[in-house]
Amino acid sequence: MPVTPACPKVQKLSDISLEALPRFSTGFKEFDRVLGGGVVPGSAILIGGNPGAGKSTLLLQTLCKLAEGMKTLYVTGEESLQQVAMRAHRLGLPTANLNMLSETSIEQICQIADEEKPQLMVIDSIQVMHMADVQSSAGQRRPGTGNRGLFDALC
């Protein structure tokens, strides 16, 4: 069941709190620096880069490390679970606590996330994700069309 986001409210810039938001470390100093000091709980972070740049590997390493102390979920839509497991094994990553899901349906991912309640979830890659009722003019699904906003609204 989709969650309707709260109605946005106009605020004066001077009324917005300047208090630092709590963050947790990714376990990687440079990644934390790029993220402004770590991950803000409840935030959505989009990692971009050229194919083969290492985005998936960085996120897999991060989640494997964080899974030792928090509930995590890695959702893969491009690679099979076996491919991800083989990469983790090749890198010598701790895999015992990382929850994995192979899925491209946004509705299914949100339902499972609601059931599993991960503290941190990675979706790799939002470009292949889709919603059942979002179609192109030719009746074809449009993977990746505005999916970051859809995840923010639904999950």
Coordinates of C-alpha atoms in Angstrom, one line a residue:
M1 CA 0.0 0.0 0.0
P2 CA 1.6 3.3 -1.1
V3 CA 2.3 5.9 1.6
T4 CA 1.1 9.4 0.8
P5 CA 3.9 11.9 1.6
A6 CA 3.0 14.7 4.0
C7 CA 1.8 17.9 2.4
P8 CA 4.9 20.2 2.0
K9 CA 4.9 23.4 4.0
V10 CA 6.6 26.7 3.1
Q11 CA 9.1 27.9 5.7
K12 CA 11.2 30.9 6.2
L13 CA 14.9 30.1 5.7
S14 CA 15.7 31.8 9.0
D15 CA 13.3 29.4 10.8
I16 CA 15.1 26.2 9.7
S17 CA 17.1 24.5 12.4
L18 CA 20.9 24.7 12.0
E19 CA 21.4 21.9 14.4
A20 CA 23.7 19.2 13.0
L21 CA 21.8 16.0 12.0
P22 CA 22.9 12.8 13.6
R23 CA 24.9 10.6 11.3
F24 CA 26.5 7.2 11.4
S25 CA 29.8 6.1 9.8
T26 CA 30.0 3.9 6.7
G27 CA 33.2 2.5 8.1
F28 CA 35.2 4.2 5.3
K29 CA 36.7 7.5 6.2
E30 CA 36.8 9.0 2.7
F31 CA 33.2 7.9 1.9
D32 CA 32.1 9.5 5.2
R33 CA 33.9 12.7 4.2
V34 CA 32.1 12.8 0.8
L35 CA 28.8 12.2 2.6
G36 CA 29.4 15.2 4.9
G37 CA 30.3 13.1 7.9
G38 CA 28.4 9.9 7.3
V39 CA 24.9 8.7 6.5
V40 CA 21.9 10.7 7.9
P41 CA 19.2 8.2 9.0
G42 CA 16.2 8.4 6.7
S43 CA 18.1 10.0 3.9
A44 CA 18.2 8.9 0.3
I45 CA 21.6 9.1 -1.3
L46 CA 22.1 8.7 -5.0
I47 CA 25.6 7.4 -6.1
G48 CA 26.4 8.2 -9.7
G49 CA 29.3 7.5 -12.0
N50 CA 30.4 5.8 -15.2
P51 CA 29.8 2.1 -15.8
G52 CA 32.6 0.1 -14.1
A53 CA 33.7 2.9 -11.8
G54 CA 33.1 0.8 -8.7
K55 CA 29.7 2.0 -7.4
S56 CA 28.3 -1.4 -6.8
T57 CA 31.5 -2.7 -5.2
L58 CA 31.8 0.3 -2.9
L59 CA 28.2 -0.1 -1.7
L60 CA 28.6 -3.9 -1.3
Q61 CA 31.7 -3.3 0.8
T62 CA 29.9 -0.7 2.9
L63 CA 26.8 -2.8 3.5
C64 CA 28.8 -6.0 4.3
K65 CA 30.8 -4.0 6.9
L66 CA 27.7 -2.3 8.4
A67 CA 25.7 -5.5 8.5
E68 CA 27.9 -6.6 11.3
G69 CA 26.2 -4.1 13.6
M70 CA 22.8 -3.1 11.9
K71 CA 20.1 -4.7 9.8
T72 CA 20.8 -4.0 6.1
L73 CA 19.3 -5.0 2.8
Y74 CA 21.0 -5.0 -0.6
V75 CA 18.6 -5.0 -3.5
T76 CA 20.0 -6.0 -6.8
G77 CA 18.2 -5.5 -10.1
E78 CA 21.1 -5.8 -12.6
E79 CA 23.1 -8.7 -11.2
S80 CA 22.0 -12.1 -10.0
L81 CA 22.4 -12.9 -6.3
Q82 CA 25.1 -15.4 -7.2
Q83 CA 27.1 -12.7 -9.1
V84 CA 26.9 -10.4 -6.0
A85 CA 27.9 -13.3 -3.7
M86 CA 30.8 -14.2 -5.9
R87 CA 32.1 -10.6 -5.9
A88 CA 31.8 -10.4 -2.1
H89 CA 33.7 -13.7 -1.7
R90 CA 36.4 -12.6 -4.1
L91 CA 36.8 -9.4 -2.1
G92 CA 36.9 -11.4 1.2
L93 CA 33.9 -9.5 2.6
P94 CA 32.0 -10.6 5.7
T95 CA 28.7 -11.9 4.3
A96 CA 26.9 -13.7 7.1
N97 CA 24.7 -10.8 8.2
L98 CA 23.9 -9.1 4.8
N99 CA 20.3 -9.6 3.6
M100 CA 20.0 -9.8 -0.2
L101 CA 17.1 -9.4 -2.5
S102 CA 16.9 -9.7 -6.3
E103 CA 13.9 -7.6 -7.4
T104 CA 13.1 -4.8 -9.9
S105 CA 9.5 -4.0 -8.8
I106 CA 9.3 -0.9 -6.7
E107 CA 6.1 -2.1 -5.1
Q108 CA 7.7 -5.4 -4.1
I109 CA 10.9 -3.7 -2.8
C110 CA 8.8 -1.3 -0.6
Q111 CA 6.7 -4.2 0.7
I112 CA 9.7 -6.3 1.6
A113 CA 11.5 -3.2 3.2
D114 CA 8.3 -2.6 5.2
E115 CA 8.4 -6.2 6.5
E116 CA 12.1 -6.5 7.0
K117 CA 12.7 -3.0 8.4
P118 CA 16.3 -2.5 7.4
Q119 CA 18.2 0.3 9.0
L120 CA 20.1 0.8 5.7
M121 CA 19.1 -0.3 2.2
V122 CA 21.0 -0.1 -1.0
I123 CA 19.1 -0.4 -4.4
D124 CA 21.4 -1.2 -7.3
S125 CA 20.4 0.2 -9.6
I126 CA 17.4 2.4 -9.7
Q127 CA 17.7 2.6 -13.5
V128 CA 16.2 -0.9 -13.8
M129 CA 13.5 -0.5 -11.3
H130 CA 9.8 0.0 -12.4
M131 CA 6.3 0.5 -11.1
A132 CA 3.5 -1.6 -12.5
D133 CA 1.3 1.4 -13.3
V134 CA 4.0 3.6 -14.9
Q135 CA 4.0 3.0 -18.7
S136 CA 5.3 4.9 -21.7
S137 CA 3.1 6.2 -24.5
A138 CA 3.6 2.9 -26.3
G139 CA 2.5 0.9 -23.3
Q140 CA 6.0 -0.2 -22.4
R141 CA 7.4 0.0 -18.9
R142 CA 9.9 2.9 -18.4
P143 CA 12.7 1.7 -16.1
G144 CA 14.4 4.3 -14.1
T145 CA 11.8 7.1 -14.8
G146 CA 11.8 9.3 -11.7
N147 CA 12.5 6.3 -9.5
R148 CA 14.4 8.1 -6.8
G149 CA 11.4 10.3 -6.0
L150 CA 9.1 7.3 -6.2
F151 CA 11.2 5.4 -3.6
D152 CA 11.3 8.5 -1.4
A153 CA 7.5 8.7 -1.5
L154 CA 6.7 5.0 -1.2
C155 CA 9.2 3.6 1.2

